Short mmCIF file of C-alpha atoms in Angstrom, two decimals:
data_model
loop_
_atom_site.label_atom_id
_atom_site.label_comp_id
_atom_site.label_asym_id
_atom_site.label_seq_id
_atom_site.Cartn_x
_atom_site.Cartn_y
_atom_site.Cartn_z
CA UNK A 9 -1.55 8.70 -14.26
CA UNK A 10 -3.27 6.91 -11.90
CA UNK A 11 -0.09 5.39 -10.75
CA UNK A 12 0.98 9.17 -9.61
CA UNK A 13 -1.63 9.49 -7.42
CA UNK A 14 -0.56 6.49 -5.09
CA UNK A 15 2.71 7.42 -5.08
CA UNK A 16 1.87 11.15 -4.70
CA UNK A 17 -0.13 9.47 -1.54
CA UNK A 18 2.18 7.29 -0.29
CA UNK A 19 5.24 9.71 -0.14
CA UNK A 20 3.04 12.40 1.56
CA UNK A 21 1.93 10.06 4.28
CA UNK A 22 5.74 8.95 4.38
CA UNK A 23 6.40 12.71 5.16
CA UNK A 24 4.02 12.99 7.51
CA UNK A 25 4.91 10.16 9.12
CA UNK A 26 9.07 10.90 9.21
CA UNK A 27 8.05 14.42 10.67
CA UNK A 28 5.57 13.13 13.27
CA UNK A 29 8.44 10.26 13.85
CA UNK A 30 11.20 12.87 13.99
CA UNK A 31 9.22 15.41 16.54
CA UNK A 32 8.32 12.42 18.85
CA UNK A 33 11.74 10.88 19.50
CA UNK A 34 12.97 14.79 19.42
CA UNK A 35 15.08 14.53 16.46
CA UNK A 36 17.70 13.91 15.91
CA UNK A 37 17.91 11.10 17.98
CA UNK A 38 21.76 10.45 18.14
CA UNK A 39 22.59 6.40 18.62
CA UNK A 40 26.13 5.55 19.61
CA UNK A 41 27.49 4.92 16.13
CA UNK A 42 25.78 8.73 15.33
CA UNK A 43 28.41 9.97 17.29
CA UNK A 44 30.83 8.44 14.87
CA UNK A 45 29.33 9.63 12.05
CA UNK A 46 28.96 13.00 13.30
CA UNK A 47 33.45 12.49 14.60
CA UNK A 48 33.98 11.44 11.30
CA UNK A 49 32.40 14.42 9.36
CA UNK A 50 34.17 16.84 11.55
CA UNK A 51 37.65 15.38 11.25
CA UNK A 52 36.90 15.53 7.24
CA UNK A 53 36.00 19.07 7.80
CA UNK A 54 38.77 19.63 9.97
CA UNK A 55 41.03 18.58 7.04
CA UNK A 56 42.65 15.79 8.96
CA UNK A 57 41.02 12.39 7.63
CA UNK A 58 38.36 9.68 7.43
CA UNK A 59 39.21 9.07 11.23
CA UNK A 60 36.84 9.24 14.61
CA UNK A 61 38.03 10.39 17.85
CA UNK A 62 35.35 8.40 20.03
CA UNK A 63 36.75 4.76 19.58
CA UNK A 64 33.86 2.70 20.36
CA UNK A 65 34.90 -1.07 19.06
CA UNK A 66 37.25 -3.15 20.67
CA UNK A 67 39.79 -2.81 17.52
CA UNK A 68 39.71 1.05 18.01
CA UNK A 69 40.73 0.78 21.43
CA UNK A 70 43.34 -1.83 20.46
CA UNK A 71 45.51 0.50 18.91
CA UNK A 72 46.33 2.88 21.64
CA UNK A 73 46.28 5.91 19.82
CA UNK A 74 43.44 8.59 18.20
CA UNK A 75 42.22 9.11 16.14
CA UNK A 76 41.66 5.78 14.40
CA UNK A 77 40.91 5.00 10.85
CA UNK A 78 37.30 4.98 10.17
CA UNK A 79 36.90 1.39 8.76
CA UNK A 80 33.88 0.00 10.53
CA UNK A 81 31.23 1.49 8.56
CA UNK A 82 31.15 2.96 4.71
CA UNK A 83 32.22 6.61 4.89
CA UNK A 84 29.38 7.96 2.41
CA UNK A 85 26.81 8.70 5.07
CA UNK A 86 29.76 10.66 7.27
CA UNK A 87 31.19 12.43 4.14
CA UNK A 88 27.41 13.14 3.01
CA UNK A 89 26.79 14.82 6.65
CA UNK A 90 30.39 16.98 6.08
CA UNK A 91 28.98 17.99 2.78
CA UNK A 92 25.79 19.45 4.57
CA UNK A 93 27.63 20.81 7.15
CA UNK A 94 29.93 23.16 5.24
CA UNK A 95 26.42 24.55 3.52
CA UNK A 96 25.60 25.52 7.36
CA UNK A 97 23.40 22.60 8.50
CA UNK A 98 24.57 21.11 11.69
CA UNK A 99 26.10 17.57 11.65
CA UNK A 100 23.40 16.01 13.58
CA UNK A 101 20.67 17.91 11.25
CA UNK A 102 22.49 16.74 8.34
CA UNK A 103 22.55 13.18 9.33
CA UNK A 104 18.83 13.49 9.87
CA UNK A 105 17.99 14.75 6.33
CA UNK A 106 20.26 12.26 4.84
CA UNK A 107 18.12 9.15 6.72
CA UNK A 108 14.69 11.14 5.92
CA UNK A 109 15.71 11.09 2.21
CA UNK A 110 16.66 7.63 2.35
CA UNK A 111 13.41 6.63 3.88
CA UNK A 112 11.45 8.23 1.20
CA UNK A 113 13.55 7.93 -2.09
CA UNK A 114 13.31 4.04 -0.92
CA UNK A 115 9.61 4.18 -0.91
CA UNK A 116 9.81 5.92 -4.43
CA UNK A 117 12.36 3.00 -5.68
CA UNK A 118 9.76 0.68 -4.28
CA UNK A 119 6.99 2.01 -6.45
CA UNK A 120 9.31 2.73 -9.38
CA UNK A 121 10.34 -1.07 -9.02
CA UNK A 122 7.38 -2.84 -8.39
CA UNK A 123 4.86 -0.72 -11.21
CA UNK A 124 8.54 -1.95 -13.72
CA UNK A 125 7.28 -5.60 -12.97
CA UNK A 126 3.90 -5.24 -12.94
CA UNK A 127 2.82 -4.91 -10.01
CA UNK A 128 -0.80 -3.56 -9.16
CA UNK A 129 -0.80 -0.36 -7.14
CA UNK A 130 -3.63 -1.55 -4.65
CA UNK A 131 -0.46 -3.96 -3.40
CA UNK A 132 1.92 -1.78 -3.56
CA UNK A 133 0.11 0.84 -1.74
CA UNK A 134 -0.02 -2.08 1.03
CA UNK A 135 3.95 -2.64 0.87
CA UNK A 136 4.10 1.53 1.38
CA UNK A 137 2.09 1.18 4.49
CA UNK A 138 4.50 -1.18 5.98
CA UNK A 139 7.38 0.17 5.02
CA UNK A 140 5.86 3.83 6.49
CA UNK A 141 4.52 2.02 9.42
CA UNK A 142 8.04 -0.04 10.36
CA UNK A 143 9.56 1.46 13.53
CA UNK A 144 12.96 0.77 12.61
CA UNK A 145 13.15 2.08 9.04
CA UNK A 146 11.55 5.23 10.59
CA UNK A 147 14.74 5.20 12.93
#
């Protein structure tokens, strides 16, 4: 029980955190492979394939033709976005709830792993804190 509590905590402060994160870079906040993803969910939509339209490596380019085969990256976060979409959230949206609930279902698998082996919640509250607190897994 008392276990629930820090989690409860830390996964709030995570959400506060990923919003206050989210409003300050005015999310989303599209990198050059989001543009990619966001290609590569619309072709899937479109019906045509796992392919982008916006070749960005130098082994796209190499081919001379669009699109190219999407082979650079897994295609789960893309296909996860085209799933969104076609419920009527907007590719870039999508891509931003899919790396929110990343963010915090890994803070919950960090909890759920470390209380498995033991660990004392007092530390693992710590671990949250950096996780919540690290710039780049807030990107």
């Amino acid at each position: 029980m008392h276990s629930r509590v820090w989690i409860g905590g830390s996964l709030s402060i995570a959400l506060v955190a990923t919003l206050l994160f989210a409003r300050s870079v005015h999310a989303p906040y599209l990198t050059n492979d989001a543009y990619q993803y966001i290609d590569v969910a619309r072709s899937f939509n479109a019906g045509e394939c796992v392919c982008t339209h916006v070749a960005h490596f130098d082994e796209q380019v190499a081919t001379g033709r669009l699109p190219v085969e999407f082979t650079h990256f897994p295609p789960g976060y893309p296909l996860l976005m085209a799933l969104l979409a076609r419920i009527g959230i907007s590719f870039d949206m999508a891509g931003l709830v899919i790396s929110a609930a990343g963010f915090l279902i890994t803070l919950w698998l960090m909890w759920d792993i470390g209380l498995t082996l033991g660990a004392e919640p007092w530390a693992l509250g710590i671990l949250s804190l950096l996780w919540v607190g690290n710039s780049h897994a807030l990107l």
